[in-house]
Short mmCIF file of C-alpha atoms in Angstrom, two decimals:
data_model
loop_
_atom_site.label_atom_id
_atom_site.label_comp_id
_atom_site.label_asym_id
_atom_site.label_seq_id
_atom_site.Cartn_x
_atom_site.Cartn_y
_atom_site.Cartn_z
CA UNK P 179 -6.37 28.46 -19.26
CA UNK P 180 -8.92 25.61 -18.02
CA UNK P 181 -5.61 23.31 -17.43
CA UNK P 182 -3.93 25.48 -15.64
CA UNK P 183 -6.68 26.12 -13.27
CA UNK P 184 -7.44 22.64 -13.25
CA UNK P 185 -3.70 22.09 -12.23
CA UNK P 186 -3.73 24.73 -9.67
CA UNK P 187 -6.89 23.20 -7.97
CA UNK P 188 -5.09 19.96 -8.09
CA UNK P 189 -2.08 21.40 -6.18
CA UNK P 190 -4.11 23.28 -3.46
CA UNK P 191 -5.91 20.34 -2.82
CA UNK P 192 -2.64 18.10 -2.38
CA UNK P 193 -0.88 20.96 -0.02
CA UNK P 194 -4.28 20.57 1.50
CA UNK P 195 -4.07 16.76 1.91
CA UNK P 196 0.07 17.54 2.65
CA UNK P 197 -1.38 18.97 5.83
CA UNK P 198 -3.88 16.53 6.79
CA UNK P 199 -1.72 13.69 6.29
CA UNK P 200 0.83 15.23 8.36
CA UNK P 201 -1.12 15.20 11.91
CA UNK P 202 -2.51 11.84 11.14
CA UNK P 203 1.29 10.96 11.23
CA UNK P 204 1.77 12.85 14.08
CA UNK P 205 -1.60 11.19 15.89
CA UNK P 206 -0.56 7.95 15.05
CA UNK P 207 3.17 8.05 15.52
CA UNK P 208 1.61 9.33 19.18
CA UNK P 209 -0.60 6.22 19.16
CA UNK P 210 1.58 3.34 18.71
CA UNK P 211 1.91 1.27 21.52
CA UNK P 212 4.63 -1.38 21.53
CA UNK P 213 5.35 -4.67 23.73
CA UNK P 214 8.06 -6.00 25.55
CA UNK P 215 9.45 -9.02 23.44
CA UNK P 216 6.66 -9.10 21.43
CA UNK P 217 6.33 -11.92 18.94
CA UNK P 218 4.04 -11.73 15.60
CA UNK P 219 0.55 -13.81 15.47
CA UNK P 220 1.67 -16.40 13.86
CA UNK P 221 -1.86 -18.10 14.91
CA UNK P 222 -3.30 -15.12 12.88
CA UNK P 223 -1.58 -15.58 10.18
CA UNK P 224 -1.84 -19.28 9.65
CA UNK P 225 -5.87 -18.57 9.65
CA UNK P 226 -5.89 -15.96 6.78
CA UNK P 227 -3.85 -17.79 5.10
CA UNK P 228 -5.97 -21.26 4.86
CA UNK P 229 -9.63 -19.84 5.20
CA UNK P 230 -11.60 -18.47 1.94
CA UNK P 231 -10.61 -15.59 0.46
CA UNK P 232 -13.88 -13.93 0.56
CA UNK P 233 -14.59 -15.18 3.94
CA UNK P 234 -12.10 -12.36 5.30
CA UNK P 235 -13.96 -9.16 4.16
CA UNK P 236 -16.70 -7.17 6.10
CA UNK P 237 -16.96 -4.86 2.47
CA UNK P 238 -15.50 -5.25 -0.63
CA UNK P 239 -15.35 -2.50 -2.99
CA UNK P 240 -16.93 -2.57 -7.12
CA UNK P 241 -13.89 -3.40 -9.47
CA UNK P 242 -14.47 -2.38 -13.40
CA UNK P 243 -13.49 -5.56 -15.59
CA UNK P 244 -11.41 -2.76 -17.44
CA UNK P 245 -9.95 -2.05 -14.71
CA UNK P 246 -6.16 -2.73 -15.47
CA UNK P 247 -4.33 -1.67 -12.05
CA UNK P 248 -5.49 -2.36 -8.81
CA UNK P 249 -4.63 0.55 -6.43
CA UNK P 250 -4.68 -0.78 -2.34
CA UNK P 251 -4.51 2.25 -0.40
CA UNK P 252 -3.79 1.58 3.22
CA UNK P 253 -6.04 3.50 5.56
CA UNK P 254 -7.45 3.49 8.60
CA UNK P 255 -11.09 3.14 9.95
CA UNK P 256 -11.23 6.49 11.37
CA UNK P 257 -9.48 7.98 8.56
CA UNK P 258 -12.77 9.69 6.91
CA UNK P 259 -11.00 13.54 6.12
CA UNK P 260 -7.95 11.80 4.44
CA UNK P 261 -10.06 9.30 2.39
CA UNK P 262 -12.30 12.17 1.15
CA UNK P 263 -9.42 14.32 0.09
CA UNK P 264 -7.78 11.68 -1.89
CA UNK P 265 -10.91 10.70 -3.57
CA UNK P 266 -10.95 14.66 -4.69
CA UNK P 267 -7.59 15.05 -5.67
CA UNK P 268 -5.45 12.04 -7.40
CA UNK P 269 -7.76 9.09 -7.24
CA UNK P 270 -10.59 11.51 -8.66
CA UNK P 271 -11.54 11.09 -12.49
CA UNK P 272 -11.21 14.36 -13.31
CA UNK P 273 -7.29 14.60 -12.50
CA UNK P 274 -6.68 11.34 -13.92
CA UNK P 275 -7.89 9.79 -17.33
CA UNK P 276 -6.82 6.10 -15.93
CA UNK P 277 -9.19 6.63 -13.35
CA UNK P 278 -11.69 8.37 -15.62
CA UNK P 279 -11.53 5.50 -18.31
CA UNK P 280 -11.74 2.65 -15.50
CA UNK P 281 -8.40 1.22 -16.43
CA UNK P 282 -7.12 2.18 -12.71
CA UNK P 283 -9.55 1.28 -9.49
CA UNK P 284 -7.96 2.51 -6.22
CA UNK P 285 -10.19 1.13 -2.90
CA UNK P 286 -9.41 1.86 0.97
CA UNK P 287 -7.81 -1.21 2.84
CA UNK P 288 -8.88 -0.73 6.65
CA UNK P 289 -9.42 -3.44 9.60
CA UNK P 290 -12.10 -3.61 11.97
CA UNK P 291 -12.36 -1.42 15.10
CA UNK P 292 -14.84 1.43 14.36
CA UNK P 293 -18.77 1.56 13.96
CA UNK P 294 -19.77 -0.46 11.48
CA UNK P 295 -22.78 1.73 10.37
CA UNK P 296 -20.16 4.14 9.88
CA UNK P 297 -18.36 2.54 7.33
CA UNK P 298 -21.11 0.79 6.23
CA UNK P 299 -22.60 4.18 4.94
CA UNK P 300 -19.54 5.13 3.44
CA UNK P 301 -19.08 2.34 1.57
CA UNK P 302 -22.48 2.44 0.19
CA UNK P 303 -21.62 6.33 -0.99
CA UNK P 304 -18.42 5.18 -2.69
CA UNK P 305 -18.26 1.51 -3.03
CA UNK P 306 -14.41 1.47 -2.52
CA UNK P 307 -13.82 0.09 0.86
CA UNK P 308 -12.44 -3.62 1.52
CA UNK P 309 -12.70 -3.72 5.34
CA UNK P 310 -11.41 -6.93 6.66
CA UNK P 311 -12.05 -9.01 10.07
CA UNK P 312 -7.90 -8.09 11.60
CA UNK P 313 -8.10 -5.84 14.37
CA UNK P 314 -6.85 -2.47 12.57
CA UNK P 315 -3.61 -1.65 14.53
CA UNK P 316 -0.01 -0.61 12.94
CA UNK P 317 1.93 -4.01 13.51
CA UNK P 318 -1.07 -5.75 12.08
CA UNK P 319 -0.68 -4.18 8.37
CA UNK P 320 0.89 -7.23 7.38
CA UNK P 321 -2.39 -9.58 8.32
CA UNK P 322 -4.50 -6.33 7.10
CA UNK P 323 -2.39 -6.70 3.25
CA UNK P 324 -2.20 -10.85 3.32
CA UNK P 325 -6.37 -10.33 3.26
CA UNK P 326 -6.65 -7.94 0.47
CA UNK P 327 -3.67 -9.54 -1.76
CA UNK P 328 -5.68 -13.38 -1.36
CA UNK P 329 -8.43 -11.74 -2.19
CA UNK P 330 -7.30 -9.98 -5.11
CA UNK P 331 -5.48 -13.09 -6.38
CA UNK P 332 -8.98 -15.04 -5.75
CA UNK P 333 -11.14 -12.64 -7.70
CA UNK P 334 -8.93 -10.40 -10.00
CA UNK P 335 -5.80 -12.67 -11.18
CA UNK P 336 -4.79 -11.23 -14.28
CA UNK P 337 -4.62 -7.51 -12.94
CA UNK P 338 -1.28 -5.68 -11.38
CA UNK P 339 -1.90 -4.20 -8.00
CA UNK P 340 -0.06 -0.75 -6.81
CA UNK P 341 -0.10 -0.83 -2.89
CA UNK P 342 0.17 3.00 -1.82
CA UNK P 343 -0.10 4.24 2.07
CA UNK P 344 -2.38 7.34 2.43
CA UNK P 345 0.55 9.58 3.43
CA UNK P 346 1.43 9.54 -0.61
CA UNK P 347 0.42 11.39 -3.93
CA UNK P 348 0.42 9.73 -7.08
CA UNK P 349 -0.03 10.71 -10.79
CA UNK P 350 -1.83 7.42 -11.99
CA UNK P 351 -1.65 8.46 -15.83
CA UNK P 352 1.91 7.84 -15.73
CA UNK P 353 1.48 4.01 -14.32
CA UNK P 354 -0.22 2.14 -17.01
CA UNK P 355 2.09 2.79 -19.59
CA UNK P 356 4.82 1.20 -17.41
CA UNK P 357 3.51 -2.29 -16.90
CA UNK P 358 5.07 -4.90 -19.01
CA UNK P 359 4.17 -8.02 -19.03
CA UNK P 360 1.88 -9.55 -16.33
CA UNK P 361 3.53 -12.67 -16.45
CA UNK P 362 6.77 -11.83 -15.38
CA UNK P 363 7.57 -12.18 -11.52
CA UNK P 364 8.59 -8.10 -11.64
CA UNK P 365 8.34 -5.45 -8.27
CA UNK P 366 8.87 -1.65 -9.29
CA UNK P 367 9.55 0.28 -6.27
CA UNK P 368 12.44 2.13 -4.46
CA UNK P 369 14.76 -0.35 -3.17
CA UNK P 370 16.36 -0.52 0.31
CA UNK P 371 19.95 -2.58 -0.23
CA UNK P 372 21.00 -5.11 2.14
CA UNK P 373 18.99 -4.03 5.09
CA UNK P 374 18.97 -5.11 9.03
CA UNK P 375 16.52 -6.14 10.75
CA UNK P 376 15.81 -4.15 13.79
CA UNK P 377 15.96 -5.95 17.19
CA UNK P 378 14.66 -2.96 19.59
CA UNK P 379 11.15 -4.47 20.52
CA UNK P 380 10.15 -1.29 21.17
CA UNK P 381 10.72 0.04 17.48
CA UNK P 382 6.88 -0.28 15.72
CA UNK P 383 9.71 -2.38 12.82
CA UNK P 384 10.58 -4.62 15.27
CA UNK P 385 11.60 -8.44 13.76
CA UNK P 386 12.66 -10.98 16.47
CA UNK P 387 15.64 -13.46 16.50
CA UNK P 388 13.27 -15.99 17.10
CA UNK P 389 11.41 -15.68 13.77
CA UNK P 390 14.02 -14.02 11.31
CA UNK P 391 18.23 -14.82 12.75
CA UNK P 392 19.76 -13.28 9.50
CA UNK P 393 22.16 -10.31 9.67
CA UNK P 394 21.00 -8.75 6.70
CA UNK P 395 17.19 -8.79 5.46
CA UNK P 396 16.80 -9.52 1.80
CA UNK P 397 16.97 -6.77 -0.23
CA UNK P 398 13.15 -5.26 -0.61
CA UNK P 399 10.92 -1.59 -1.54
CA UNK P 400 9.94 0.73 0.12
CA UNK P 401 6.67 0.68 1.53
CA UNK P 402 4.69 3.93 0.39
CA UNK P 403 4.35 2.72 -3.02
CA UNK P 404 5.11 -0.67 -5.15
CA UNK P 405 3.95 -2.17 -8.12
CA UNK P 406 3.57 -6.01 -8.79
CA UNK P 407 2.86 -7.42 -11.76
CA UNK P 408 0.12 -10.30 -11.09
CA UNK P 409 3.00 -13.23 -11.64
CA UNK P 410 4.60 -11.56 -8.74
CA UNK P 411 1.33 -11.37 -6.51
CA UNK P 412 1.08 -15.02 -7.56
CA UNK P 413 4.59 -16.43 -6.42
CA UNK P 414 4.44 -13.95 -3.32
CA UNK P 415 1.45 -15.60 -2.24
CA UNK P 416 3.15 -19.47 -2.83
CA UNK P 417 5.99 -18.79 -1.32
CA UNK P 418 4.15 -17.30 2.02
CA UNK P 419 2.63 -20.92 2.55
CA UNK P 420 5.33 -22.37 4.48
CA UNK P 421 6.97 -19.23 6.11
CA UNK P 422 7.24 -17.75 9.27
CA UNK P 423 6.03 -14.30 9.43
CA UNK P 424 7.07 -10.68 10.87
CA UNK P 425 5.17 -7.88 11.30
CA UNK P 426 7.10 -5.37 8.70
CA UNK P 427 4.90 -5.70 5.84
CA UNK P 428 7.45 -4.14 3.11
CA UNK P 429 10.57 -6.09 4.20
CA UNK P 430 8.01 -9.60 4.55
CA UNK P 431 5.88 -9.30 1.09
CA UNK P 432 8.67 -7.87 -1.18
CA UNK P 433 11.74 -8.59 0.49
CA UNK P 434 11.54 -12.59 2.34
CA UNK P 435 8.34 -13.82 0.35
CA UNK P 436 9.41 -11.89 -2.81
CA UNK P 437 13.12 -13.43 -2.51
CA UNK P 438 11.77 -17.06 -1.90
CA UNK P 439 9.41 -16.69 -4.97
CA UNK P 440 12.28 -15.65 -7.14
CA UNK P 441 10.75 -12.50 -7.85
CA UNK P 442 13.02 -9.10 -9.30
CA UNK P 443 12.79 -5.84 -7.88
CA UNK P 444 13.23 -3.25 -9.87
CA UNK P 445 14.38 -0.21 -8.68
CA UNK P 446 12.88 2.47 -10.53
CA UNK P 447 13.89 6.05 -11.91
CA UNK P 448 10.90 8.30 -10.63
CA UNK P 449 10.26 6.84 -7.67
CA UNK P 450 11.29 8.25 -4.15
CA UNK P 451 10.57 7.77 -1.04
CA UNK P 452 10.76 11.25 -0.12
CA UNK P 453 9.93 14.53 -1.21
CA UNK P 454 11.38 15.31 -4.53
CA UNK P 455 10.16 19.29 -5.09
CA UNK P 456 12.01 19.06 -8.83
CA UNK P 457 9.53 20.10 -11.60
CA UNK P 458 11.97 19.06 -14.16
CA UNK P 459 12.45 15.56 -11.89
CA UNK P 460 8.56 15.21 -11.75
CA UNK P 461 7.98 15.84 -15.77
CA UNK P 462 10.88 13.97 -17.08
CA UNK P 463 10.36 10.62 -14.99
CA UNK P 464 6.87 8.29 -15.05
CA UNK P 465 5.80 8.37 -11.64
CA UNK P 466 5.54 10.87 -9.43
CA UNK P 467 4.95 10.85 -5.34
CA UNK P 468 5.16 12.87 -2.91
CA UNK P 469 6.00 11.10 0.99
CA UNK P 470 4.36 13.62 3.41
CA UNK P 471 6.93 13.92 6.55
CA UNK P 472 9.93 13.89 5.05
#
């Protein structure tokens, strides 16, 4: 009887998050701006990638050492209500033993760009914030996740890293029993098949001629949600040394970086990238999420 009350909270409180997630969307879809012929910041990302690691961070958030999965949700500054609501529904201890038990440790990724007291006190409350020094704007979510994945590979080698945006729901309990080995070069996700790059510089996926000619993009996951092992962090992060970058942070990290480190993606049964409202689905499979929007 306490589980299924415990399971009912748990689904208010994501219909509840559903809804708040859904105007965010809506705000931000509203508050993308886009430039003629824009080109990425190729000056910007040639400084993240050859300064310090832990130079890049305004906060960092508290990481357990057994902590076993890293958990980057993307967020932004002003982003308070959806951070809260996450932190009381999947991320929270008492809806998931990972959490509970420390062997998964999800922190907010954000940029710069709102009061710093503000975040400042929330970080103190919660100690899961790594704010970094990139402008926090929608093309620059590439720059944003080059910052946290250096520093993660600087201070936490040996641990896998889920990257999540804040528009999806999670069960964590069903990810650590799907790791496999750390050392090999492995991406779980959903898997978009021989893409194209889009060429409308007003689309917020815009990728230029100039910087990526191809047809096709290499074959890469879905951004809500992916999983790397740490070998595949590793060889992500060699392999974006000496290459030009575009500002579509799924198709760069695991589709051109991930196919020039020789790393595999695996395309997973139980993960969407939409809305799968199947109980039987959501029981039978490992991971379940939910994409609000779609």
């Amino acid at each position: 009887m306490v589980g299924l009350k415990l399971y009912n909270n748990l689904m208010q409180r994501i219909l509840m998050l559903r809804d708040l997630i859904l105007r965010s969307i809506q705000k931000q879809m509203c508050s993308k701006t886009t430039v003629e012929g824009r080109l990425p910041n190729q000056t910007l990302y040639s400084d993240l990638l050859n300064c310090n690691p832990n130079s890049l961070n305004l906060t960092s958030p508290t990481i357990p050492v057994e902590t076993k999965v890293i958990v980057i949700v993307c967020s932004k500054p002003d982003d308070i209500e959806t951070r809260m609501t996450i932190r009381q529904t999947w991320a929270n201890p008492l809806f998931s033993k990972a959490v509970k038990n420390k062997l998964v440790s999800a922190f907010f990724l954000i940029g710069a760009g709102l009061n710093k007291d503000v975040i400042d006190n929330e970080q103190q409350s919660f100690s899961d914030i790594l704010q970094v020094k990139v402008y926090d704007t929608y093309s620059n979510l590439v720059y944003k996740l080059l910052a946290a994945y250096r520093w993660i590979n600087s201070n936490y080698p040996e641990k896998f890293v889920l990257k999540i945006d804040s528009d999806v729901v999670v069960l964590l309990d069903k990810i650590v029993g799907r790791l496999g080995s750390g050392r090999k070069r492995t991406i779980q996700c959903f898997v978009h098949k021989s893409p194209q790059p889009i060429r409308n510089s007003e689309s917020p996926w815009y990728i230029p001629e100039t910087v990526y000619p191809e047809r096709f993009l290499p074959d890469y996951c879905s951004g809500p949600l992916y999983l790397l092992t740490p070998a595949a962090l590793q060889a992500i992060l060699e392999a974006s040394q000496d290459a030009m970058v575009f500002e579509v942070e799924d198709a760069f990290f695991t589709g051109l970086l991930a196919k020039k480190g020789l790393v595999e993606l695996r395309r997973e049964a139980g993960i969407w990238n939409h809305w799968v409202g199947n109980t039987e689905l959501c029981n039978k499979f490992h991971v379940f999420i939910i994409k609000a929007g779609n």
